[in-house]
Coordinates of C-alpha atoms in Angstrom, one line a residue:
Chain A
M97 CA 50.7 52.1 98.5
F98 CA 53.1 49.9 99.5
K99 CA 57.2 49.8 100.2
A100 CA 58.6 47.7 97.4
P101 CA 61.3 45.1 99.0
K102 CA 64.4 45.6 96.3
W103 CA 64.1 42.3 95.1
Y104 CA 61.3 43.3 93.6
T105 CA 62.0 46.8 91.7
V106 CA 65.0 45.2 90.3
L107 CA 62.0 42.3 88.9
Q108 CA 59.6 45.1 87.7
Y109 CA 62.0 46.6 86.4
T110 CA 63.8 43.5 84.1
V111 CA 59.7 42.6 83.4
M112 CA 59.1 45.9 81.6
I113 CA 63.0 45.8 79.7
I114 CA 62.2 42.4 78.1
V115 CA 58.3 43.5 77.1
A116 CA 59.9 46.5 75.8
L117 CA 62.6 44.6 73.5
F118 CA 60.5 41.9 72.8
M119 CA 57.5 45.1 71.8
F120 CA 60.5 46.7 70.1
F121 CA 62.5 45.3 68.4
P122 CA 60.2 44.3 65.0
I123 CA 59.8 48.1 64.7
Y124 CA 64.0 47.9 65.4
W125 CA 64.4 45.7 62.9
I126 CA 62.9 47.8 59.7
F127 CA 64.5 50.5 60.7
V128 CA 68.2 48.7 60.4
N129 CA 67.2 46.7 57.3
S130 CA 65.8 49.4 55.3
L131 CA 69.1 50.8 55.3
K132 CA 70.9 47.9 54.3
T133 CA 72.2 47.0 50.9
L134 CA 69.8 43.5 49.0
T135 CA 73.4 42.0 49.0
G136 CA 74.2 42.9 53.1
I137 CA 70.8 41.1 53.9
S138 CA 71.5 38.1 53.2
S139 CA 74.7 37.1 54.8
A140 CA 74.7 36.8 58.3
P141 CA 72.3 39.5 60.1
S142 CA 73.9 42.5 61.7
F143 CA 72.8 44.5 64.6
F144 CA 73.4 48.4 63.6
P145 CA 73.8 49.4 60.6
S146 CA 77.6 49.7 59.4
D147 CA 76.4 51.2 55.9
P148 CA 73.3 52.4 56.2
Q149 CA 72.1 53.2 52.6
W150 CA 70.2 56.2 53.3
E151 CA 69.0 56.3 48.7
N152 CA 67.0 53.3 49.9
Y153 CA 64.5 55.3 50.8
K154 CA 65.5 58.5 47.7
T155 CA 64.5 55.4 45.9
V156 CA 61.3 54.2 47.7
L157 CA 60.0 57.7 46.8
S158 CA 60.9 58.7 44.1
D159 CA 59.0 55.8 42.5
P160 CA 56.1 57.1 41.3
S161 CA 53.9 53.6 42.4
T162 CA 54.5 54.7 46.0
L163 CA 53.1 57.8 45.4
L164 CA 50.1 57.2 43.7
Y165 CA 49.6 54.9 46.7
L166 CA 50.4 57.6 49.1
R167 CA 47.7 59.5 47.5
N168 CA 45.4 57.1 47.8
T169 CA 45.0 56.3 50.4
L170 CA 45.6 59.9 52.3
I171 CA 42.1 60.4 50.1
L172 CA 40.6 57.5 51.9
C173 CA 42.0 58.3 55.7
V174 CA 40.6 62.1 54.7
A175 CA 37.4 60.7 53.0
N176 CA 36.6 58.6 55.7
T177 CA 37.8 60.4 58.5
A178 CA 35.4 63.0 57.5
G179 CA 32.6 61.0 57.4
T180 CA 32.6 59.7 59.8
L181 CA 33.0 62.6 62.1
L182 CA 30.1 64.3 60.6
S183 CA 27.8 61.8 60.4
S184 CA 28.1 59.6 63.9
S185 CA 28.4 62.5 65.9
L186 CA 25.1 64.4 64.8
V187 CA 23.2 60.5 65.2
A188 CA 25.2 59.7 68.3
Y189 CA 23.4 63.2 69.6
P190 CA 19.6 62.5 69.5
L191 CA 20.6 59.5 71.8
S192 CA 22.4 61.4 74.3
R193 CA 20.4 64.5 75.4
M194 CA 17.1 63.5 73.6
R195 CA 13.1 62.1 74.1
F196 CA 11.2 60.6 71.4
R197 CA 9.9 57.7 70.9
G198 CA 11.9 54.4 70.0
R199 CA 14.7 55.6 71.1
G200 CA 15.7 52.6 73.4
V201 CA 15.0 50.7 70.0
V202 CA 17.6 52.6 68.3
F203 CA 20.0 52.1 70.7
A204 CA 19.6 48.9 71.0
I205 CA 20.5 48.3 66.9
I206 CA 23.4 50.3 67.1
I207 CA 24.6 48.6 70.1
A208 CA 23.6 44.6 68.3
T209 CA 25.9 46.2 65.1
M210 CA 28.1 47.3 66.9
M211 CA 30.0 43.9 66.6
V212 CA 28.1 42.3 63.1
P213 CA 32.3 41.5 61.4
T214 CA 33.2 43.7 57.7
A215 CA 33.4 39.9 56.2
T216 CA 29.6 39.2 56.9
L217 CA 28.4 41.9 54.9
I218 CA 31.6 42.4 52.0
I219 CA 29.4 40.6 50.1
P220 CA 26.2 41.5 50.1
Q221 CA 27.9 45.4 49.9
Y222 CA 29.8 44.1 47.2
L223 CA 26.2 43.1 45.2
L224 CA 24.8 47.2 46.0
F225 CA 28.3 48.4 44.8
R226 CA 28.8 46.4 42.0
A227 CA 24.6 46.7 41.1
F228 CA 25.5 50.7 41.5
G229 CA 28.3 50.3 38.7
M230 CA 30.3 51.4 41.6
L231 CA 33.6 48.8 41.4
D232 CA 36.9 50.1 41.3
S233 CA 36.4 53.1 42.6
F234 CA 37.1 55.0 46.1
W235 CA 32.8 55.3 46.2
P236 CA 32.2 51.2 48.4
L237 CA 35.2 51.9 50.9
I238 CA 33.6 56.1 51.5
L239 CA 30.5 56.1 51.1
P240 CA 29.3 54.1 54.2
S241 CA 31.9 55.9 56.7
F242 CA 28.8 59.0 55.7
F243 CA 26.3 57.0 57.2
A244 CA 27.5 56.8 60.5
Q245 CA 28.9 53.5 61.8
P246 CA 27.8 52.2 65.1
Y247 CA 31.0 52.2 67.4
N248 CA 31.7 55.3 67.1
V249 CA 28.2 56.3 66.9
F250 CA 28.6 54.8 70.9
L251 CA 31.8 56.4 71.7
F252 CA 30.2 60.1 70.7
R253 CA 27.4 58.9 73.0
Q254 CA 29.5 58.3 75.8
F255 CA 31.4 62.2 75.4
F256 CA 28.0 63.6 75.2
V257 CA 25.7 62.2 78.0
S258 CA 28.9 63.7 80.4
I259 CA 28.0 66.9 78.7
P260 CA 26.2 68.6 81.3
E261 CA 22.3 69.1 79.0
S262 CA 21.8 72.3 81.3
I263 CA 24.2 74.1 79.2
D264 CA 22.9 73.1 75.5
E265 CA 19.6 73.5 77.3
A266 CA 20.5 76.8 78.2
A267 CA 21.8 77.5 74.3
M268 CA 18.6 76.6 73.3
L269 CA 17.2 78.7 75.8
D270 CA 18.5 82.0 73.7
G271 CA 17.2 81.0 71.1
C272 CA 18.9 78.7 69.3
N273 CA 17.3 75.4 67.9
R274 CA 18.9 71.8 68.4
W275 CA 20.4 72.5 65.3
Q276 CA 22.4 75.5 66.4
A277 CA 23.0 74.1 70.1
F278 CA 24.7 70.8 68.7
W279 CA 27.1 73.0 66.2
R280 CA 27.4 75.7 69.2
V281 CA 27.8 74.4 71.8
I282 CA 28.3 70.5 71.6
V283 CA 30.9 70.2 68.1
P284 CA 33.1 72.5 70.5
L285 CA 33.0 71.2 74.1
G286 CA 33.9 67.1 72.4
K287 CA 36.8 68.3 70.9
P288 CA 38.6 65.3 72.5
I289 CA 36.0 62.4 71.5
F290 CA 36.0 64.0 68.0
I291 CA 40.2 63.7 68.0
T292 CA 40.0 60.4 69.5
V293 CA 37.6 59.1 66.7
G294 CA 39.1 61.1 64.2
I295 CA 42.4 59.2 64.6
M296 CA 40.8 56.2 65.5
S297 CA 40.2 56.5 62.2
A298 CA 42.4 58.4 59.7
S299 CA 44.9 54.6 61.7
F300 CA 42.2 52.2 60.6
W301 CA 42.4 53.3 57.1
W302 CA 45.5 53.8 56.9
N303 CA 46.5 50.2 57.6
E304 CA 42.7 48.7 56.3
L305 CA 43.5 45.8 53.7
F306 CA 40.4 43.6 53.0
S307 CA 37.5 46.3 51.7
P308 CA 40.3 48.1 48.6
L309 CA 40.9 43.7 47.8
V310 CA 37.8 43.1 47.0
F311 CA 36.2 46.9 45.7
I312 CA 39.2 48.2 44.4
N313 CA 41.0 46.2 41.1
S314 CA 43.1 49.6 39.1
D315 CA 46.7 49.8 40.1
E316 CA 46.5 53.4 40.0
L317 CA 43.5 53.2 42.8
K318 CA 45.1 51.2 45.0
P319 CA 46.2 52.0 48.8
L320 CA 49.6 51.0 50.3
T321 CA 48.8 48.2 52.4
V322 CA 47.7 46.6 49.0
G323 CA 50.7 48.4 47.6
A324 CA 52.9 46.7 50.2
L325 CA 51.9 43.4 48.8
T326 CA 53.2 43.5 45.6
S327 CA 55.7 46.2 45.5
F328 CA 59.9 45.2 45.5
Q329 CA 59.4 42.0 44.5
L330 CA 62.7 41.6 42.9
A331 CA 62.6 41.3 38.6
G332 CA 62.6 38.2 37.3
G333 CA 62.7 36.2 40.5
G334 CA 59.8 34.1 41.4
N335 CA 58.0 35.8 44.5
Q336 CA 61.7 37.3 46.3
T337 CA 60.9 40.2 47.6
N338 CA 63.8 43.6 47.7
W339 CA 63.3 44.1 51.5
P340 CA 65.7 46.6 52.1
L341 CA 63.3 48.2 50.0
Q342 CA 60.4 46.7 50.8
M343 CA 61.2 47.9 54.4
A344 CA 61.5 51.3 53.9
F345 CA 58.8 51.5 52.2
S346 CA 57.9 50.2 55.8
M347 CA 58.7 52.4 57.2
L348 CA 57.5 55.1 55.4
M349 CA 54.1 53.5 56.5
I350 CA 55.0 53.3 60.0
L351 CA 56.0 56.7 60.6
P352 CA 52.9 59.1 60.1
P353 CA 51.1 56.8 62.9
A354 CA 54.0 57.3 65.1
I355 CA 54.0 61.0 64.6
L356 CA 50.0 61.0 64.7
Y357 CA 50.3 59.2 68.4
I358 CA 53.5 61.2 69.5
C359 CA 51.6 65.0 69.2
C360 CA 47.4 63.3 70.3
S361 CA 48.3 61.5 73.0
K362 CA 47.4 63.4 75.2
Y363 CA 44.2 63.5 73.2
I364 CA 43.7 59.7 73.0
T365 CA 44.2 58.7 76.0
D366 CA 42.0 61.5 77.5
G367 CA 39.4 59.8 74.7
I368 CA 39.5 57.3 75.6
K369 CA 39.3 57.9 79.7
T370 CA 36.2 59.7 78.5
S371 CA 34.4 57.4 76.2
G372 CA 35.7 54.7 77.9
M373 CA 32.9 52.8 79.4
K374 CA 32.0 55.0 82.1
D375 CA 29.0 57.1 83.2
Chain B
M277 CA 27.2 48.4 87.5
A278 CA 25.3 48.1 84.1
S279 CA 26.0 51.2 82.6
V280 CA 29.1 49.9 81.4
A281 CA 28.3 49.8 78.4
V282 CA 24.4 51.0 78.0
S283 CA 24.2 53.6 80.4
K284 CA 20.3 55.1 80.6
P285 CA 20.0 58.4 79.6
R286 CA 19.5 60.3 82.5
R287 CA 15.4 62.0 82.8
A288 CA 15.9 65.2 83.0
G289 CA 12.4 65.2 81.4
N290 CA 11.6 68.9 80.0
P291 CA 8.0 68.2 78.5
K292 CA 8.1 72.0 76.6
R293 CA 10.2 70.4 74.0
H294 CA 7.4 68.4 71.8
S295 CA 9.0 68.5 68.8
D296 CA 12.0 67.3 69.4
A297 CA 10.9 64.0 68.2
A298 CA 10.7 65.5 64.9
A299 CA 14.6 67.0 65.1
A300 CA 16.1 63.9 66.8
W301 CA 15.0 61.6 63.8
G302 CA 16.4 64.3 61.4
F303 CA 18.9 63.6 63.5
L304 CA 19.1 59.6 63.0
S305 CA 18.8 60.2 59.1
P306 CA 22.2 58.8 58.5
W307 CA 22.5 56.0 60.4
I308 CA 19.1 54.9 58.9
I309 CA 19.9 55.4 55.7
G310 CA 23.4 53.6 56.8
F311 CA 21.8 50.6 58.6
L312 CA 19.2 50.1 56.0
V313 CA 21.5 49.9 53.5
F314 CA 24.9 49.0 54.5
S315 CA 24.0 46.5 57.3
G316 CA 20.8 46.0 57.9
F317 CA 19.4 44.8 53.7
P318 CA 23.2 43.5 53.7
I319 CA 22.7 40.9 56.6
L320 CA 19.1 39.5 55.1
F321 CA 20.3 39.8 51.6
S322 CA 23.6 37.2 52.7
F323 CA 20.7 34.8 54.2
Y324 CA 18.7 34.7 51.3
L325 CA 21.5 34.5 48.8
S326 CA 23.5 31.5 51.5
L327 CA 20.3 29.0 50.3
T328 CA 21.4 29.4 46.7
K329 CA 23.5 28.0 44.0
W330 CA 25.1 31.5 42.6
N331 CA 28.6 32.1 40.6
L332 CA 27.6 35.5 40.0
L333 CA 26.7 35.0 36.6
G334 CA 23.3 34.6 35.8
E335 CA 20.1 34.0 38.7
P336 CA 21.3 32.3 41.7
Q337 CA 19.7 28.9 42.4
F338 CA 17.8 28.9 45.6
V339 CA 18.9 25.3 46.4
G340 CA 17.9 25.5 50.3
L341 CA 19.9 24.4 53.1
K342 CA 22.5 22.5 50.6
N343 CA 25.6 25.2 51.4
Y344 CA 24.8 24.5 55.2
R345 CA 24.6 20.8 55.2
D346 CA 27.7 21.0 52.1
L347 CA 29.5 22.9 55.0
L348 CA 28.8 20.3 58.1
S349 CA 29.8 17.6 55.7
G350 CA 32.2 15.6 54.0
D351 CA 35.9 16.8 55.1
S352 CA 34.5 19.4 57.4
E353 CA 36.3 22.8 56.5
L354 CA 33.9 24.6 58.3
G355 CA 34.6 22.9 61.6
R356 CA 39.1 23.1 60.8
T357 CA 38.5 26.5 59.8
L358 CA 35.7 27.4 63.3
V359 CA 39.3 25.7 65.4
V360 CA 42.2 27.9 64.2
T361 CA 39.2 30.7 64.5
L362 CA 39.1 30.3 67.5
I363 CA 42.6 29.7 68.6
F364 CA 43.8 33.1 66.8
T365 CA 40.8 34.8 69.0
V366 CA 41.2 33.2 72.6
I367 CA 45.2 33.8 71.4
N368 CA 44.6 37.1 70.8
V369 CA 42.3 38.6 73.5
G370 CA 43.9 35.6 76.7
V371 CA 47.1 37.1 75.9
S372 CA 46.7 40.7 75.2
I373 CA 44.1 41.2 77.8
L374 CA 47.2 39.5 80.2
S375 CA 50.1 41.2 79.3
S376 CA 48.8 44.8 79.3
L377 CA 47.5 44.4 82.7
I378 CA 50.5 43.8 84.0
L379 CA 51.9 45.7 81.7
A380 CA 49.9 48.5 82.8
L381 CA 49.7 47.8 86.6
L382 CA 53.7 48.0 86.5
L383 CA 52.9 50.6 84.8
N384 CA 50.9 52.4 87.6
Q385 CA 53.5 51.7 90.3
N386 CA 56.4 54.8 91.0
V387 CA 58.2 54.3 87.7
R388 CA 60.5 56.4 86.3
F389 CA 60.8 56.6 82.7
K390 CA 57.5 55.7 82.4
G391 CA 56.1 57.6 79.7
L392 CA 59.1 55.6 77.4
F393 CA 58.3 52.9 78.3
Q394 CA 54.7 53.8 77.5
F395 CA 56.4 54.9 74.3
F396 CA 57.4 51.2 73.1
Y397 CA 54.9 49.6 74.7
Y398 CA 51.8 51.6 72.8
V399 CA 54.0 51.7 69.6
P400 CA 54.1 48.8 68.2
T401 CA 49.7 49.1 68.3
I402 CA 50.1 51.6 65.5
M403 CA 51.9 49.5 63.0
P404 CA 50.0 48.6 60.5
S405 CA 49.4 44.9 59.6
V406 CA 50.8 44.3 56.5
V407 CA 54.4 46.5 57.0
M408 CA 54.0 43.9 60.5
A409 CA 53.2 40.3 58.5
G410 CA 55.9 41.5 55.5
C411 CA 58.9 42.4 58.9
M412 CA 57.5 38.3 60.6
T413 CA 57.8 37.1 57.7
L414 CA 61.9 38.8 57.5
M415 CA 62.5 37.1 60.5
F416 CA 60.9 33.9 60.8
N417 CA 63.0 33.5 57.4
S418 CA 64.3 29.8 58.1
Q419 CA 67.6 31.2 56.1
L420 CA 68.7 35.1 56.8
G421 CA 65.7 35.3 59.3
V422 CA 67.3 37.0 63.0
V423 CA 65.2 34.7 64.6
N424 CA 67.1 31.7 63.3
Y425 CA 70.3 33.2 63.6
V426 CA 69.8 34.3 67.2
L427 CA 69.2 30.4 67.5
R428 CA 72.0 29.0 66.1
A429 CA 74.2 31.4 67.5
I430 CA 73.3 29.7 70.4
G431 CA 74.1 26.7 69.9
V432 CA 70.4 24.7 68.1
D433 CA 71.7 23.4 65.2
N434 CA 68.3 23.2 63.5
P435 CA 66.7 25.5 63.5
P436 CA 62.9 25.7 63.1
N437 CA 61.2 26.3 59.8
W438 CA 58.4 28.8 60.6
T439 CA 56.0 29.4 58.7
G440 CA 56.0 25.7 57.2
S441 CA 54.9 24.2 60.3
T442 CA 51.5 24.2 61.3
T443 CA 52.2 24.3 65.2
L444 CA 54.7 27.1 64.7
V445 CA 53.4 29.4 63.1
W446 CA 51.1 29.9 65.5
V447 CA 54.0 31.2 67.8
V448 CA 54.6 33.7 64.7
V449 CA 50.9 34.9 64.4
A450 CA 50.6 35.3 67.6
Y451 CA 53.5 37.8 68.1
A452 CA 52.7 39.4 65.5
S453 CA 48.6 39.7 66.4
V454 CA 49.3 40.5 70.1
F455 CA 51.6 43.2 69.8
T456 CA 50.2 44.9 66.9
F457 CA 46.8 45.3 67.6
A458 CA 46.3 44.1 71.1
T459 CA 48.6 45.1 73.8
G460 CA 48.9 48.7 73.7
Q461 CA 46.1 50.4 73.6
Q462 CA 44.7 47.7 75.7
M463 CA 47.4 49.0 78.5
L464 CA 46.2 52.3 77.8
V465 CA 42.6 51.8 78.9
F466 CA 44.0 49.4 81.8
S467 CA 46.0 52.6 83.1
A468 CA 43.5 55.0 83.0
A469 CA 41.1 52.2 84.4
L470 CA 43.3 51.9 87.7
K471 CA 43.9 55.6 88.4
D472 CA 40.6 55.7 89.3
V473 CA 39.5 53.3 91.0
P474 CA 39.7 55.2 94.9
T475 CA 43.1 55.7 97.2
E476 CA 40.3 54.9 100.4
L477 CA 39.9 51.8 99.4
Y478 CA 43.4 50.8 99.3
E479 CA 44.2 52.4 102.7
A480 CA 40.9 50.4 103.9
A481 CA 42.7 47.4 103.1
S482 CA 45.7 48.0 104.5
L483 CA 44.0 48.7 107.8
D484 CA 42.1 45.5 107.6
G485 CA 45.7 43.8 106.9
A486 CA 45.1 42.8 103.6
G487 CA 48.0 42.4 101.4
A488 CA 49.0 43.0 98.6
W489 CA 47.5 40.4 97.1
K490 CA 44.1 40.3 98.8
K491 CA 44.2 44.3 97.4
F492 CA 44.6 43.6 93.7
I493 CA 42.1 40.1 94.4
H494 CA 39.3 42.6 96.7
V495 CA 40.2 46.0 95.5
T496 CA 42.1 46.4 92.4
I497 CA 40.1 44.0 89.7
P498 CA 36.3 45.6 91.0
G499 CA 37.5 48.5 90.5
I500 CA 38.8 47.2 86.8
A501 CA 36.1 45.0 85.2
P502 CA 33.7 47.6 84.0
M503 CA 37.1 48.3 81.7
M504 CA 37.9 44.4 81.6
L505 CA 34.5 44.3 80.1
F506 CA 35.2 46.7 77.1
N507 CA 38.5 46.2 76.6
V508 CA 37.8 42.1 75.9
V509 CA 34.3 42.9 73.9
S510 CA 36.5 45.1 72.0
C511 CA 39.4 43.1 71.8
T512 CA 37.1 40.0 70.5
V513 CA 35.7 42.6 67.6
N514 CA 38.8 43.3 66.3
S515 CA 40.4 39.7 66.6
F516 CA 37.1 39.1 63.9
N517 CA 38.0 41.7 61.7
G518 CA 41.4 41.9 61.8
A519 CA 42.6 38.9 61.6
F520 CA 41.8 39.2 57.8
T521 CA 44.4 41.7 57.6
L522 CA 47.3 40.3 58.9
L523 CA 47.0 36.9 58.3
Y524 CA 46.8 37.3 54.5
P525 CA 49.9 39.2 53.8
L526 CA 52.0 36.9 56.8
T527 CA 50.6 33.6 56.8
G528 CA 47.4 34.0 53.6
G529 CA 46.0 30.9 56.0
G530 CA 48.6 28.4 55.2
P531 CA 50.4 26.6 55.5
G532 CA 47.8 24.1 54.7
D533 CA 44.5 25.6 56.4
A534 CA 46.2 25.6 59.5
T535 CA 45.9 29.7 59.5
K536 CA 43.0 30.2 57.7
V537 CA 40.4 32.1 59.6
L538 CA 36.7 32.4 58.9
G539 CA 37.5 35.4 57.1
L540 CA 40.3 34.4 55.3
L541 CA 37.9 31.2 54.1
I542 CA 34.9 34.1 52.8
Y543 CA 37.3 35.8 50.9
D544 CA 38.1 32.9 49.4
K545 CA 34.7 31.6 48.1
A546 CA 33.1 34.7 47.3
F547 CA 36.0 36.0 45.5
K548 CA 38.9 33.3 44.1
S549 CA 36.3 30.9 43.9
F550 CA 33.3 32.8 43.2
N551 CA 31.1 30.9 45.2
M552 CA 28.4 33.3 46.6
G553 CA 26.1 30.4 48.0
Q554 CA 28.9 29.0 50.6
A555 CA 30.6 32.5 51.0
C556 CA 27.7 33.7 51.9
A557 CA 26.3 30.4 54.7
L558 CA 29.9 31.0 55.8
A559 CA 28.7 34.7 55.8
V560 CA 26.1 34.2 58.2
V561 CA 27.1 31.7 61.1
L562 CA 30.7 34.0 61.2
F563 CA 27.6 36.4 62.4
L564 CA 25.7 33.9 64.5
I565 CA 28.6 33.1 66.2
V566 CA 30.1 36.5 66.6
A567 CA 26.1 37.5 67.9
V568 CA 25.9 34.8 70.4
I569 CA 29.4 35.6 71.7
G570 CA 27.6 39.2 71.6
A571 CA 24.9 37.9 74.1
V572 CA 26.9 36.5 75.9
Q573 CA 29.2 39.6 77.0
F574 CA 26.9 42.3 76.4
K575 CA 24.7 39.9 79.8
L576 CA 28.5 39.8 81.2
M577 CA 28.4 43.8 81.6
D578 CA 24.6 44.0 82.6
R579 CA 25.1 41.6 85.6
K580 CA 27.9 42.8 86.9

C-alpha cells in the first residue's frame, strides 16, 4: 500500500514484540512455576526452570479429585455443546428463511434478550430448580442449553442467511419437507458455524464459574474451575497455596483450549468472518 | 448499515408455501419454552421478589419499594458498586478495543511471522479466568511475586502491595481482564474486517493525495465500523457476565469493596446473606442498566 520508512518498521516490530511479551508472559510464568519446588518458588523468582520437577504434573494428575473435576467439566462441556448446537440451530433456521406472521417480533425479542446478564437470571433460576428438586445436580447447568440461547441463535441465523435459499427450495422440490431440508442441506453447509459455536460453547463451559458455584455443593460434582479455587491448599497453613501444584493444575487447564484453538483456528476465523455481523 | 446486526430477511416470497407457519413454530418451540421458563418468567419473578423481604425460608413478605429505597439511601452500596462496575466495563471495553485494533492494524501490513504473532496475541484469550486469576495472584504477590522482584531489581526500594491497594488493584484487574477475555478475540474480528476493506478505496484516496492518516480516518474506520460496533457490544456483554468469573477468584471484590462489581454483590446478597429481596432489586437494576446500554448501542447500529 505504501512504502514504510525504516524507522516505522522498527517501531512496528518493537511494539508487536513488547505486546506479545506482556500478553504471553502469564502463560509462560504458569509453565515455569509449574516446574518448581515449593521451596524454590518462595526464593528469588527464576525465569528458567533450573531443575524441572515434572513429577508435579504426575502428582496433580494422579490426584483423584483432579480426575473427578475433569470428568465433571467434560460432562458439562459435551452436554451443553450438544444442546446448544441442536436447539440454537433449529431455532435459527426459520428466522433465516421461512415466512410466518410474528417473525419480526420473535427476532426482536431474541436480539433484546441477547444482552440479559446471567446475574439477573440466576436467582429466579435457582428458585425454579429448587422447586424442581434439581439443586446440587448437573440439571440446572445443562438443561437451559437445550432450549436455545439468543446469542447463539443470532450467530446461526447470520450464517444461514448467507446460504442461498434456492438450495433448500430445490431440495423441497425434490420432495423434502422443511425438517429434512434442514438436516440434509443446512446442517452440512453450515459446518463452519456449527464448529465455531461448538468451540465457543465448549470453551465457555471449560471456563464457567458462576453457575457451578450457585448450583453445585457436593465436592464430587464440582468442575475444574471450582476445584481450582480450593485445591492445593497447604494443610494447616491457613490460606497458603501449594503454588507449583496449583500452576501445574493451571497448565493442564490451559492445554485443552489451546490445542482446540490450534486445530481449529482456520474454522474460528472463518466462523467469525461469516457470522460476524454481515449480510 | 442497519444490516449489521439486524439484517432484514430477504423477500423471496413464495406464496405456495402456506404450511410454513406451522413448521416455523415447530422449529421455534425450543426457544419459546426456553424464553418463557429460563428468561421471561425469571425476569418477571425477579421483579416481584425485589418487592419482598425473603430469606429463602417461609413465604416472601411484600414490602413494596423498600429494597430500592434501601439501596439508594444510607452508605449507598449500590452507588459504589455501580461506579466499580462502570470502571471495570470502561477499562475492559476501551482498552481492549483500542489495543486489539492497533494489533490488527499492525498485523494487516506485510508482517513476517504473522501467524506466530497472532498465536501469541490470541492464546491468552483462551485462558480460563480462574487460571488467569491464580497466575495474577502469584505474579503480583508482594513478597514472592515476580513483578515486585523485577521492581526491586531495577531499584524500587518499596514496591507496592498490588492487591492490597484500592487503586493499584485495578492495574492487576485490567492486566488480567483485557488480556484474558477481550483483546485476542477482537483482534481476529478486526483482522477479518480489515481484509475486506476494498483496496480500490485506498487507491482512490491515494490519487486524491491522502496520506496514511487521512486514509485511516476516511477509508479504514468507516470500512470496519460495523465490526467495531459488534466488538463494542459483545465486549460490553462479556464485561458484565465475565466480571464475576474473573474477579471472584482474583480479588473476591476486595480490598474492601474496591473491585466489587454488581455481579459479585448480587451473589453475596443472594447466596451468602440470603437477602433475596435486595439481591433481586440489584438484579433488576443491573437488567435495566444493560437494557439501556443495549438500546443505545443498537440505536447507534441502526443509524449507520
